[in-house]
mmCIF file of C-alpha atoms in Angstrom:
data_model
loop_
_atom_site.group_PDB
_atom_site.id
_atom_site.type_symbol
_atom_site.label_atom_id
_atom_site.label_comp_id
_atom_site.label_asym_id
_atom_site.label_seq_id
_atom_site.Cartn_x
_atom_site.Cartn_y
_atom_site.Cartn_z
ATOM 1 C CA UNK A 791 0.000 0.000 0.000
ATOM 2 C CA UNK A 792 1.192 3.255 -0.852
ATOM 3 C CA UNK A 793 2.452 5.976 1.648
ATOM 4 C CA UNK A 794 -0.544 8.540 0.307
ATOM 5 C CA UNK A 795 -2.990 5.821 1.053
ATOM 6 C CA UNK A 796 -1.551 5.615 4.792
ATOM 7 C CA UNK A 797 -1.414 9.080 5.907
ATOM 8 C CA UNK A 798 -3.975 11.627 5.300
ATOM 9 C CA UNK A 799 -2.747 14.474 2.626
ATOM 10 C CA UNK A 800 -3.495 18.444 3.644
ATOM 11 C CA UNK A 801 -3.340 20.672 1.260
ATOM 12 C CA UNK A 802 -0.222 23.415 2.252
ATOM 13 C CA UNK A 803 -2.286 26.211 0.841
ATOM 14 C CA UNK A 804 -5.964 25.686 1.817
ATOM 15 C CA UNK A 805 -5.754 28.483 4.138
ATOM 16 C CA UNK A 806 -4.080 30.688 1.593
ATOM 17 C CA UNK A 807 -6.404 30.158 -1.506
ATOM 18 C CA UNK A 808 -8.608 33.506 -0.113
ATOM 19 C CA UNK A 809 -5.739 35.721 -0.759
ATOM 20 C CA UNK A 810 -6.610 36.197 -4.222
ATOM 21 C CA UNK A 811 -9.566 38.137 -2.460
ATOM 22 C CA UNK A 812 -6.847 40.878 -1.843
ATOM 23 C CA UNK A 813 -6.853 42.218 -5.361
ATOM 24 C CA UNK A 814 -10.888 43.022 -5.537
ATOM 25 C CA UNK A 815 -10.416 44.815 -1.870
ATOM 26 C CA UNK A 816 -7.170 46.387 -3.039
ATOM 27 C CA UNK A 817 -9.618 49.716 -4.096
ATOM 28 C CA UNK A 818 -11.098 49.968 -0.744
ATOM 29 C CA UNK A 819 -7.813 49.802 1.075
ATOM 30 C CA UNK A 820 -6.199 52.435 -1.421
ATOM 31 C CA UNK A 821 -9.008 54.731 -0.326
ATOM 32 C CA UNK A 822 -8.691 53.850 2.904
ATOM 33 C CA UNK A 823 -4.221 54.635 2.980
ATOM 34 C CA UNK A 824 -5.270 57.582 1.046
ATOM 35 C CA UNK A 825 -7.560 58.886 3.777
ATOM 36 C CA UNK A 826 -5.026 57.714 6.752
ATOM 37 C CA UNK A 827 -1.312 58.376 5.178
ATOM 38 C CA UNK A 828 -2.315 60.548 2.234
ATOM 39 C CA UNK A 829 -0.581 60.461 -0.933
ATOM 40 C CA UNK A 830 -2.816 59.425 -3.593
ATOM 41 C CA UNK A 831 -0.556 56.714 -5.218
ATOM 42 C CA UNK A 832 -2.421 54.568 -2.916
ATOM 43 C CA UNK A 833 -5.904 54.590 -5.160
ATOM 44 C CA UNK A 834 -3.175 52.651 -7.794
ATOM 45 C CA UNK A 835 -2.891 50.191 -4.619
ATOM 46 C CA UNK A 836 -4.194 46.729 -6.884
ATOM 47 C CA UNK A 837 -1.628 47.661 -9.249
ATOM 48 C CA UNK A 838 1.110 47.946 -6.714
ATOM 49 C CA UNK A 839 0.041 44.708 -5.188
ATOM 50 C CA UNK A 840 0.302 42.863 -8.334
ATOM 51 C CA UNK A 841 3.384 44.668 -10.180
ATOM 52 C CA UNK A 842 5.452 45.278 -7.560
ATOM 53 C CA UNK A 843 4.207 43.093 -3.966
ATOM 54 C CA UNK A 844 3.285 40.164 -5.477
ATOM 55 C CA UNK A 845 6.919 39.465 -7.151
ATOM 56 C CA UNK A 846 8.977 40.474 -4.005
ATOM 57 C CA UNK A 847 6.888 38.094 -1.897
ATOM 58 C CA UNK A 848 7.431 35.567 -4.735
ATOM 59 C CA UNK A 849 11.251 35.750 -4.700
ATOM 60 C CA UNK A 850 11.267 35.526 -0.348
ATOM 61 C CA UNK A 851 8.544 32.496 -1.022
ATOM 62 C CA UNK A 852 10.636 30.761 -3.690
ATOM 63 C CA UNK A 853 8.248 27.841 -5.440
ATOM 64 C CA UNK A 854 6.237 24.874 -4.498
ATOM 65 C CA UNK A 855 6.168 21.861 -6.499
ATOM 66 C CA UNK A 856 4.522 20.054 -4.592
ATOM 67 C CA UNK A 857 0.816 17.465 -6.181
ATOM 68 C CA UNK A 858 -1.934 15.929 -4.259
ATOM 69 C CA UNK A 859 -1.659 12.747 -4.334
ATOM 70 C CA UNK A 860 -4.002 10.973 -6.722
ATOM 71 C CA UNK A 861 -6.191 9.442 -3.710
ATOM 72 C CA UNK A 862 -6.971 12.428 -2.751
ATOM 73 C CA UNK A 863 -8.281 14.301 -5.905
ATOM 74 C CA UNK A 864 -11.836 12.890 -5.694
ATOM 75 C CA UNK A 865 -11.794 14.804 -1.865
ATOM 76 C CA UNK A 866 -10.240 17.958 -3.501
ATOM 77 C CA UNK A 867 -12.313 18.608 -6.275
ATOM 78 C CA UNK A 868 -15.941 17.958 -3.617
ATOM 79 C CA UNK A 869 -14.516 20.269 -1.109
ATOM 80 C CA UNK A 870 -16.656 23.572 -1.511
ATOM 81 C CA UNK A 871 -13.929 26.068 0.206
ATOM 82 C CA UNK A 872 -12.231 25.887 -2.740
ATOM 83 C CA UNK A 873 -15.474 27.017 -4.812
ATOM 84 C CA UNK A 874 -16.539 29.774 -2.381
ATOM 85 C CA UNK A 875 -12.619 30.997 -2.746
ATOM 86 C CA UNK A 876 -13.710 31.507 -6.801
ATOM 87 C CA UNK A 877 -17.275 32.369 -6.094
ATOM 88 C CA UNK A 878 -16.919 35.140 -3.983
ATOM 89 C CA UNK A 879 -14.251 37.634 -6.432
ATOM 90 C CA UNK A 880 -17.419 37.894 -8.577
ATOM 91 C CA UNK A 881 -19.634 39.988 -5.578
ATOM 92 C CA UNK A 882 -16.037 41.369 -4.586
ATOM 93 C CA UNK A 883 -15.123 42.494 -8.155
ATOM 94 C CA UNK A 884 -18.442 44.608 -8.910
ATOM 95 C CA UNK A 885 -18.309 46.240 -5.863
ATOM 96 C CA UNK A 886 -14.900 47.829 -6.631
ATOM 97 C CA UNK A 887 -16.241 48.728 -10.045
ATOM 98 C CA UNK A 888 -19.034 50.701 -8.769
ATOM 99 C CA UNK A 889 -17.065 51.806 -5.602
ATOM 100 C CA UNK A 890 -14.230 53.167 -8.441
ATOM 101 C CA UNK A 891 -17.658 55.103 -10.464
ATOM 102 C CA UNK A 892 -18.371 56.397 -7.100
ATOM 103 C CA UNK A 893 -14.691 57.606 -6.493
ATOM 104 C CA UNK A 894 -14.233 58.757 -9.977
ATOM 105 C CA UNK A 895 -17.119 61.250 -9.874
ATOM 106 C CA UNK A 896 -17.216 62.181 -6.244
ATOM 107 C CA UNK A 897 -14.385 61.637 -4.659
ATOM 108 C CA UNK A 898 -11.497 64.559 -4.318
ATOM 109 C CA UNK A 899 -8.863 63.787 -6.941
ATOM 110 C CA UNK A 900 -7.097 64.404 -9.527
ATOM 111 C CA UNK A 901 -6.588 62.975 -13.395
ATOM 112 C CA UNK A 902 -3.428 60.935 -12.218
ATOM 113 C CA UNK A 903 -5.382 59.667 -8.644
ATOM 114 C CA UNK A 904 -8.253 58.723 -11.270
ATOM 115 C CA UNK A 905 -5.658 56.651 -13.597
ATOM 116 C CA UNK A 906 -4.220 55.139 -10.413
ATOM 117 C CA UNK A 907 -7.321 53.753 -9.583
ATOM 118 C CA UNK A 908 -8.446 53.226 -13.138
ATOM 119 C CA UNK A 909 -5.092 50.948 -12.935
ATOM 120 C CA UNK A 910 -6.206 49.383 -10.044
ATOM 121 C CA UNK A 911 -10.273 48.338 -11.389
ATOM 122 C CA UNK A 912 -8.412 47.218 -14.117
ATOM 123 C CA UNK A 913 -6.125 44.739 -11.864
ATOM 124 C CA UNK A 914 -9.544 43.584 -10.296
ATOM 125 C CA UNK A 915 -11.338 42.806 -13.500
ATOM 126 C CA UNK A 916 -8.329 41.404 -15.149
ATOM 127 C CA UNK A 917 -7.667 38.476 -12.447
ATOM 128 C CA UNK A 918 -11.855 38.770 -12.617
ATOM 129 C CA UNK A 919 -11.100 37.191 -16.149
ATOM 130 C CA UNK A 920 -8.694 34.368 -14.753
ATOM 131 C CA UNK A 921 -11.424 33.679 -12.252
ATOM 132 C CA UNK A 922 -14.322 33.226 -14.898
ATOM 133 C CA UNK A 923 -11.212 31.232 -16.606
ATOM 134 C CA UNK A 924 -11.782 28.247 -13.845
ATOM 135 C CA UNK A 925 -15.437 28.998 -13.714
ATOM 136 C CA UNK A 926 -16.248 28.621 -17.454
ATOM 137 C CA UNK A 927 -14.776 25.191 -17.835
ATOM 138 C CA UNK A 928 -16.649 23.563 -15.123
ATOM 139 C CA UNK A 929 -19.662 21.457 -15.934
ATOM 140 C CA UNK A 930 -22.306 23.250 -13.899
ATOM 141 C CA UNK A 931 -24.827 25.643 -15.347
ATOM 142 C CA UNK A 932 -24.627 28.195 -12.375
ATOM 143 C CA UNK A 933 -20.667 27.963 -12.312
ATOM 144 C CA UNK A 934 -20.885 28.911 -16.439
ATOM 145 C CA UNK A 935 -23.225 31.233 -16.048
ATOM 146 C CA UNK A 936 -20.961 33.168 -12.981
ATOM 147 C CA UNK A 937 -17.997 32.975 -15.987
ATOM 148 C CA UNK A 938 -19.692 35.153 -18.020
ATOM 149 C CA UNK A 939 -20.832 37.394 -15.157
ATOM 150 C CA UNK A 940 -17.179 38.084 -14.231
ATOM 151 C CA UNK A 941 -16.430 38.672 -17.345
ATOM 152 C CA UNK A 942 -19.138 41.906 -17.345
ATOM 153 C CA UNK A 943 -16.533 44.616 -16.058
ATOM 154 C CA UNK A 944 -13.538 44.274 -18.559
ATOM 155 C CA UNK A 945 -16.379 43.556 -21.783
ATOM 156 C CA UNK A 946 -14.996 40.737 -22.687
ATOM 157 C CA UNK A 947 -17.167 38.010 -22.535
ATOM 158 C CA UNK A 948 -16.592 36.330 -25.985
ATOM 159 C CA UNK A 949 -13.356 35.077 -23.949
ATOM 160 C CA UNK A 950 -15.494 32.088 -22.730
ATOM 161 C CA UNK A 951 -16.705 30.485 -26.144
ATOM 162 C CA UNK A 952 -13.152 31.380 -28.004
ATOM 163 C CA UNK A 953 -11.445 29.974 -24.974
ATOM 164 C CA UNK A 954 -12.919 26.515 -24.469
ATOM 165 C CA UNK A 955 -13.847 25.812 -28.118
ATOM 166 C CA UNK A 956 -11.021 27.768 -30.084
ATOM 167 C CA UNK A 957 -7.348 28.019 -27.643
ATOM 168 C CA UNK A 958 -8.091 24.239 -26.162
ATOM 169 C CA UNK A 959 -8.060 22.965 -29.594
ATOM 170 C CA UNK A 960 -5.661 25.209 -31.292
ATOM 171 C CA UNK A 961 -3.306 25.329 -28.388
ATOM 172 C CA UNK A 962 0.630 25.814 -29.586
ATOM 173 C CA UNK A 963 -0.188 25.718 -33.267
ATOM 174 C CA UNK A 964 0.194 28.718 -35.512
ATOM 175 C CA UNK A 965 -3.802 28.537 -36.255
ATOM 176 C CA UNK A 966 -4.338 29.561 -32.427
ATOM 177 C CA UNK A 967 -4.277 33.589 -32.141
ATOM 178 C CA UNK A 968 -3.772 33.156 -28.407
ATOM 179 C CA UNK A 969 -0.616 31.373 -28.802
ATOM 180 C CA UNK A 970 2.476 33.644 -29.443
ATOM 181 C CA UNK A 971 5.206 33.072 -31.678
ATOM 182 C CA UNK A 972 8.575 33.177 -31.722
ATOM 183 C CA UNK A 973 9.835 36.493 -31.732
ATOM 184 C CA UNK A 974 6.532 38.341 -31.433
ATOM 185 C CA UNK A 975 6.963 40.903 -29.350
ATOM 186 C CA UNK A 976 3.910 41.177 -26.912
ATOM 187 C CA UNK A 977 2.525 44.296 -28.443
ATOM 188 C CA UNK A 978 2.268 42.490 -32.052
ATOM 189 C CA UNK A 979 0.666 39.917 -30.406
ATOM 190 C CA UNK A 980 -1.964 41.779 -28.413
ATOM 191 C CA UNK A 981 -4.252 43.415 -31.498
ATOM 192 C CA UNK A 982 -3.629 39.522 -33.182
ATOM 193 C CA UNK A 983 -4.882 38.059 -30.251
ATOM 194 C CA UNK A 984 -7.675 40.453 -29.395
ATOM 195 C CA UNK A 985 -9.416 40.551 -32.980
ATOM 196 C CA UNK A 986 -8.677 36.493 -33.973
ATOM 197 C CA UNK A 987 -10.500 35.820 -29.953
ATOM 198 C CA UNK A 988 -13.513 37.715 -31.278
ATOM 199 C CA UNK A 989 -13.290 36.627 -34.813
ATOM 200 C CA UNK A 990 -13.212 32.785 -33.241
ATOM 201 C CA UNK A 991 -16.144 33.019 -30.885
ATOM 202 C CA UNK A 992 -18.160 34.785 -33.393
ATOM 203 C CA UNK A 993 -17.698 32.071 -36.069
ATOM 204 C CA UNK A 994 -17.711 29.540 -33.401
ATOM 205 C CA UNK A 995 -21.057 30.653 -32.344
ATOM 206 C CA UNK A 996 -22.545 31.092 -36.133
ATOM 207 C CA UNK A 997 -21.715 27.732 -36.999
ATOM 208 C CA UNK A 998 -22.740 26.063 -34.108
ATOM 209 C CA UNK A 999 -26.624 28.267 -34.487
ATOM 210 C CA UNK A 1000 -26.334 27.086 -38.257
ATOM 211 C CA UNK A 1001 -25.860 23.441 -37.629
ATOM 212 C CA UNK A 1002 -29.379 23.958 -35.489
ATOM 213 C CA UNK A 1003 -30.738 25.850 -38.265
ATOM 214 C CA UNK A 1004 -30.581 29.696 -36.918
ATOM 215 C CA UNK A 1005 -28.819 32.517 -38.133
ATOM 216 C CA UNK A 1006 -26.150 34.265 -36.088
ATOM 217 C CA UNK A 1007 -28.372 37.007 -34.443
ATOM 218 C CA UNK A 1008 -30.130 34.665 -32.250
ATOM 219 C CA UNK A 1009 -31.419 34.719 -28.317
ATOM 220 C CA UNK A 1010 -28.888 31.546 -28.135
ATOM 221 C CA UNK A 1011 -25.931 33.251 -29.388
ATOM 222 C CA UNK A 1012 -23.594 33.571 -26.567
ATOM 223 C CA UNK A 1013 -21.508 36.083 -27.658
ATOM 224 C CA UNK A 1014 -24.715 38.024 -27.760
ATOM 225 C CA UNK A 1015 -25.576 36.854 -24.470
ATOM 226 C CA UNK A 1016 -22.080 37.423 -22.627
ATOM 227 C CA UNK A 1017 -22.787 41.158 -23.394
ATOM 228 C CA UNK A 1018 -26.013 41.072 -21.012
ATOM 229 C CA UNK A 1019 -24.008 41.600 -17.920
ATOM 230 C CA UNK A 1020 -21.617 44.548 -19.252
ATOM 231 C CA UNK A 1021 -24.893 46.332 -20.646
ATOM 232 C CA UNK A 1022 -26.486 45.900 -17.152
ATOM 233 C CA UNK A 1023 -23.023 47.164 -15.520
ATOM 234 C CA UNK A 1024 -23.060 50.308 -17.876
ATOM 235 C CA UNK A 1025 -26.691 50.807 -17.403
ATOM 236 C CA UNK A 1026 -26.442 50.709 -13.782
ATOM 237 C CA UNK A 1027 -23.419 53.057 -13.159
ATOM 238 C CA UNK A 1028 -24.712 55.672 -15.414
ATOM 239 C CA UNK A 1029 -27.792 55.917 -13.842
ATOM 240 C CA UNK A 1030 -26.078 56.187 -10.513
ATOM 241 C CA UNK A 1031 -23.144 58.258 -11.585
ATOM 242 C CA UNK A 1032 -23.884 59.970 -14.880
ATOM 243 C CA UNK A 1033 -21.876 59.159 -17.821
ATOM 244 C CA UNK A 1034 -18.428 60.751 -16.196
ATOM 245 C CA UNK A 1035 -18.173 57.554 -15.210
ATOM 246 C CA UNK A 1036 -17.446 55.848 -19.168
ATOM 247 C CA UNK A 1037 -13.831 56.842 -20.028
ATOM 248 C CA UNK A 1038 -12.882 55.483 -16.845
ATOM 249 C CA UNK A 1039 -14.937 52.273 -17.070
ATOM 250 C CA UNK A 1040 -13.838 51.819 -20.544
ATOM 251 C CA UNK A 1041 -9.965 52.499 -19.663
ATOM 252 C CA UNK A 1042 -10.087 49.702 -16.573
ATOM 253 C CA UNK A 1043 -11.436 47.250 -19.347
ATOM 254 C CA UNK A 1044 -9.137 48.016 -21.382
ATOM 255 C CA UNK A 1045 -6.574 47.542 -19.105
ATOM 256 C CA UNK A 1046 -8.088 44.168 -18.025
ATOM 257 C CA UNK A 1047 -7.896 43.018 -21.368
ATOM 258 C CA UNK A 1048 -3.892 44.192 -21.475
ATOM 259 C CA UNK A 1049 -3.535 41.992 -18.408
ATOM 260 C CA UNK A 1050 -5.608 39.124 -19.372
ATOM 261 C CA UNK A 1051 -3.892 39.323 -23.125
ATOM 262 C CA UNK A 1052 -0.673 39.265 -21.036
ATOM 263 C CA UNK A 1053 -0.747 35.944 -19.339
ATOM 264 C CA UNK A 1054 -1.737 34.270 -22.736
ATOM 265 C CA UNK A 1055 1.532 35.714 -23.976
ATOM 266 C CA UNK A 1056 3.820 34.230 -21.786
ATOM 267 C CA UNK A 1057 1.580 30.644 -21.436
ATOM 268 C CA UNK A 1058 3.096 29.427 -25.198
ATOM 269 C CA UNK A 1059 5.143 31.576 -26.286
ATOM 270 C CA UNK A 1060 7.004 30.008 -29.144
ATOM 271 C CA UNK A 1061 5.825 26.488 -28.158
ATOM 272 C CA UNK A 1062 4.567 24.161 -30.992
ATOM 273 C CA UNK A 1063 2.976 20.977 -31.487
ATOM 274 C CA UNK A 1064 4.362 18.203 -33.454
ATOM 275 C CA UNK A 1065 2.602 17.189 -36.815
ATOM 276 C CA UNK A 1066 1.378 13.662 -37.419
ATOM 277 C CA UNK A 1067 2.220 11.664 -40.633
ATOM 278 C CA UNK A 1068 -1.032 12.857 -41.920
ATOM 279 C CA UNK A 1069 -0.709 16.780 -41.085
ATOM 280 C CA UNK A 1070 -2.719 16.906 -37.936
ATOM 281 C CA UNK A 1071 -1.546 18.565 -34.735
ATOM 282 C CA UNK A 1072 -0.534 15.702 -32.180
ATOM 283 C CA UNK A 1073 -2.316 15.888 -28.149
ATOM 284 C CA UNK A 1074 -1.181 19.011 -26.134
ATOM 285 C CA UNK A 1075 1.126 17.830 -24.003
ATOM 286 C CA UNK A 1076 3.076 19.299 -21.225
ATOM 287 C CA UNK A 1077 5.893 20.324 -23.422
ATOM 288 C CA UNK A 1078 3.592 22.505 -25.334
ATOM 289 C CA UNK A 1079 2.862 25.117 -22.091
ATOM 290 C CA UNK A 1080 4.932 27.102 -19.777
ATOM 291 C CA UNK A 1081 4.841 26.818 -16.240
ATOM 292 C CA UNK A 1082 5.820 27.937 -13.023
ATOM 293 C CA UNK A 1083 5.246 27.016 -9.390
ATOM 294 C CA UNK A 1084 6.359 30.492 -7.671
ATOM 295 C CA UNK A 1085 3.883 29.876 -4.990
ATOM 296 C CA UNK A 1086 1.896 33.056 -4.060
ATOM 297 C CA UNK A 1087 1.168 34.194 -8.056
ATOM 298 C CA UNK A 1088 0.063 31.033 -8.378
ATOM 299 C CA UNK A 1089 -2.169 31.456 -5.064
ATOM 300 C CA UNK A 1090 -3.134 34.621 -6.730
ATOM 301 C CA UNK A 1091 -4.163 33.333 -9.719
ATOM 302 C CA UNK A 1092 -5.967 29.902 -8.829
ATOM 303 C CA UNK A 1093 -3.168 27.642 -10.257
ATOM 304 C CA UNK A 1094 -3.245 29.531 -13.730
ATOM 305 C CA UNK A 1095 0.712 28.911 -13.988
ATOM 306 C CA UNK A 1096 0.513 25.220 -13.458
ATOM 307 C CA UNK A 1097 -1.046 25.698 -17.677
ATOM 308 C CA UNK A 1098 0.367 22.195 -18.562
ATOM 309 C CA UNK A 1099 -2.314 19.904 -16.454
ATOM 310 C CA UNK A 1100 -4.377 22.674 -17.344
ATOM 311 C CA UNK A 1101 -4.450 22.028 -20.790
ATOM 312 C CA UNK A 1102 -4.344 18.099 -19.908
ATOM 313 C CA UNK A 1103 -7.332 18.211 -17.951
ATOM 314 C CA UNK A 1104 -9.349 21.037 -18.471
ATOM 315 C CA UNK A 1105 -12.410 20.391 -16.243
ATOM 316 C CA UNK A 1106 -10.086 20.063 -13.092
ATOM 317 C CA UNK A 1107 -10.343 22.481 -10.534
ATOM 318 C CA UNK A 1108 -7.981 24.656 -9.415
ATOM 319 C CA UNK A 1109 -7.030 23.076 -6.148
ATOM 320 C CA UNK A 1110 -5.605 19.525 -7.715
ATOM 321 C CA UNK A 1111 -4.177 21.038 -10.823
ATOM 322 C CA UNK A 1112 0.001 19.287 -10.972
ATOM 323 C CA UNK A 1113 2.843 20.296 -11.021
ATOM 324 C CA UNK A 1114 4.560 18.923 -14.191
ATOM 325 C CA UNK A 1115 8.379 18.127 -14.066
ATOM 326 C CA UNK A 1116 8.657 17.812 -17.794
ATOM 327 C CA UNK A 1117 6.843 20.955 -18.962
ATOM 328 C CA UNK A 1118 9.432 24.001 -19.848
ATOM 329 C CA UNK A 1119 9.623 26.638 -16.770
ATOM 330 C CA UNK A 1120 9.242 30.417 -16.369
ATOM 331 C CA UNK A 1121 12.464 31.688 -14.321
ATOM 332 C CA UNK A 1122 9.423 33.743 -12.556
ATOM 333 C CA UNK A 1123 5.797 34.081 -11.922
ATOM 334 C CA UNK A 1124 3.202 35.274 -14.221
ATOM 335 C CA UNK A 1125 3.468 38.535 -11.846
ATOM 336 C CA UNK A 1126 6.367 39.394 -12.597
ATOM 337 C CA UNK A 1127 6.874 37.999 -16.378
ATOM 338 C CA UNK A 1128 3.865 40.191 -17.550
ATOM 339 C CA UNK A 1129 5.984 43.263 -16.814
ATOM 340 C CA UNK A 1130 8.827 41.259 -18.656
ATOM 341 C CA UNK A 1131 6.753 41.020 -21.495
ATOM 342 C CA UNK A 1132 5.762 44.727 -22.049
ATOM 343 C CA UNK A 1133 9.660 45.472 -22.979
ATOM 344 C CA UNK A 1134 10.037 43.462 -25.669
ATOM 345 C CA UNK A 1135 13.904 43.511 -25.795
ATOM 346 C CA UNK A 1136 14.426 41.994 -22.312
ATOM 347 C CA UNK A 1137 11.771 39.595 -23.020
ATOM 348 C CA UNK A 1138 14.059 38.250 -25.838
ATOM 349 C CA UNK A 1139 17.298 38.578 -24.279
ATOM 350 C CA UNK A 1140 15.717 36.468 -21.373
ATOM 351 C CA UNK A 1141 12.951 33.714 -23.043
ATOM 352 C CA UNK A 1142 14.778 33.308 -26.595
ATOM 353 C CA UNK A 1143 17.786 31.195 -25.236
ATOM 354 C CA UNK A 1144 15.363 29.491 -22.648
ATOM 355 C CA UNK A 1145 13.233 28.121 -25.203
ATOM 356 C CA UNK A 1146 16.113 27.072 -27.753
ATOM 357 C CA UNK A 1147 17.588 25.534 -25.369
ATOM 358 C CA UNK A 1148 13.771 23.684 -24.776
ATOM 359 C CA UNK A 1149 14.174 22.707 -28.539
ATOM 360 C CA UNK A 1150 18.109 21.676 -28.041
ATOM 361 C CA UNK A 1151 18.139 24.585 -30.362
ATOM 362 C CA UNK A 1152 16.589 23.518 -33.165
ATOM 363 C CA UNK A 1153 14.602 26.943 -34.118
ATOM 364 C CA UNK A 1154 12.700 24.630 -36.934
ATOM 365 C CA UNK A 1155 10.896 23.012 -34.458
ATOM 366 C CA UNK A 1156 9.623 26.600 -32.607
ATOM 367 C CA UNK A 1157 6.278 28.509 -33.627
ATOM 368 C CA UNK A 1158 7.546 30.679 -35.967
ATOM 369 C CA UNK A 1159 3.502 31.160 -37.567
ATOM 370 C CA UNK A 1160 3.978 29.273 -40.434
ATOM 371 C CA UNK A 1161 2.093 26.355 -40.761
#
């Protein structure tokens, strides 16, 4: 009998997981140093948590490596904690949003305070993405349906259908616009990414209404229907605030999407597939994704950097997602590779070798976007 059967396994981070609660408070707590200390970087306080917090308390953390052992997944993946820990960023996340509306129109500051917490909402609704990330792949009708309400704030809600039914099959392949290619720098990528996500859910979505004999504009197109719960956000804030309140909403989504646009980045950057014999794209595999296991931006963003079980097993939850030896590492977390990626140069001088050296530098076998 094996030693995991013997001894009971705790998870290291159970008590941890809420953290990721941090980032949807961080606007209250700016406010809140604002009104006690005073300077008003503090409304930019989620952005300074993520950018610059977040990767010093990686680095004193270091990584953890370490997987549930395999009789305990059925326990993990029952145990509601870990649901509530996703489940309640969505009620957290909107009330920043319409605390920031609040702030923006009534509160005493300035254009840069306003940007700093502009920054901030757009932190929130960014991760807000990552969370309706675990949500949307989960079997459950509520759990699918709190995806798309997360994704509300940052108006991006085509992210669920061109996500689960366009990246998980086009994964590390030139045909996926989510995928980055070697040498891309981040800011080619990000209008490729943006438009092809849209383009894919859209045409996703058509096809799947024509096959049941509808046209596109239909009551069941979900693209359509993802936009229900940014109209209702708009609606709502303008009739509470006026319509001061739109530049800044519309920056903080913008911003989320910068975020949310970043992680995909670094998760395959110049990673690709092998063909088969008869031109198809073999099985993701763990080779195929980046990972890392610096502990708290992984705790921050539900296990997002462990991509390569991910991708494996997408219906997993969070909580018993593995740590794969064999998949090609990050030398950091997502945290502090995002800021990586926005100057292109370093990005190079820092991934390029790293993932020749993943190909035994053979740059044939990289994504170079030719298929």
């Amino acid at each position: 009998m094996h030693d995991d059967l013997l001894v009971k396994w705790t998870d290291p981070n159970r008590l941890l997981w809420p953290c990721a609660l941090l980032v949807p408070l961080s606007p209250f707590v700016g406010a809140a140093l604002v009104a006690i200390v005073g300077p008003g970087l503090f409304w930019a306080t989620g952005m300074l948590l993520v950018v610059v917090v977040l990767p010093l308390v990686d680095v004193i953390a270091g990584t953890d490596d370490r997987n549930p052992p395999d009789s305990m997944m059925r326990e993990l993946e029952r145990d509601r904690w870990y649901r509530w820990c996703t489940y309640l960023y969505l009620p957290l996340q909107y009330g920043a949003v319409v605390f920031a509306c609040w702030a923006w129109t009534h509160a005493a500051m300035g254009t840069p305070e306003r940007i700093g917490l502009a920054l901030s909402v757009g932190v929130v609704s960014g991760i807000g993405i990552n969370a309706a990330h675990e949500l949307g792949h989960k079997r459950t009708s509520h759990e699918r349906a709190f995806a798309m309400i997360a994704l509300g704030p940052s108006f991006y809600g085509h992210f669920y259908i061109e996500h689960n039914h366009g990246h998980h099959l086009h994964a590390a392949t030139p045909q996926d616009a989510a995928s980055s290619r070697f040498g891309e720098s981040f800011w080619a990528f990000l209008p490729r990414s943006i438009v092809g996500g849209a383009r894919g859910a859209w045409n996703h979505e058509a096809a799947r209404l024509r096959r049941r004999g509808h046209g596109p504009i239909h009551r069941n197109n979900r693209v359509l229907v993802s936009l229900v719960p940014s109209i209702v956000l708009v609606v709502v804030v303008v009739a509470l605030f006026g319509p001061a309140v739109l530049p800044w909403l519309a920056l903080q989504a913008a911003l989320a999407v910068v975020f949310l646009e970043s992680a995909n980045y670094l998760e395959h950057y110049g990673l690709l597939r092998e063909r088969r014999p008869d031109g198809t794209w073999v099985k993701v595999a763990p080779q195929h994704s980046w990972n890392s296991n610096h502990r708290f931006s992984n705790i921050f963003l539900y296990h997002l950097q462990r991509h390569s079980d991910h991708h494996a097993n997408p219906l997993r939850r969070y909580q018993t997602l593995r740590s794969m030896p064999e998949a090609p590492q990050l030398p950091a977390g997502y945290a502090a590779m995002v800021l990586l990626a926005w100057v292109p140069p370093l990005w190079r001088r820092i991934m390029d070798p790293r993932l020749l050296d993943h190909y035994d530098g053979r740059i044939d076998l990289v994504n170079t976007g030719s298929a």
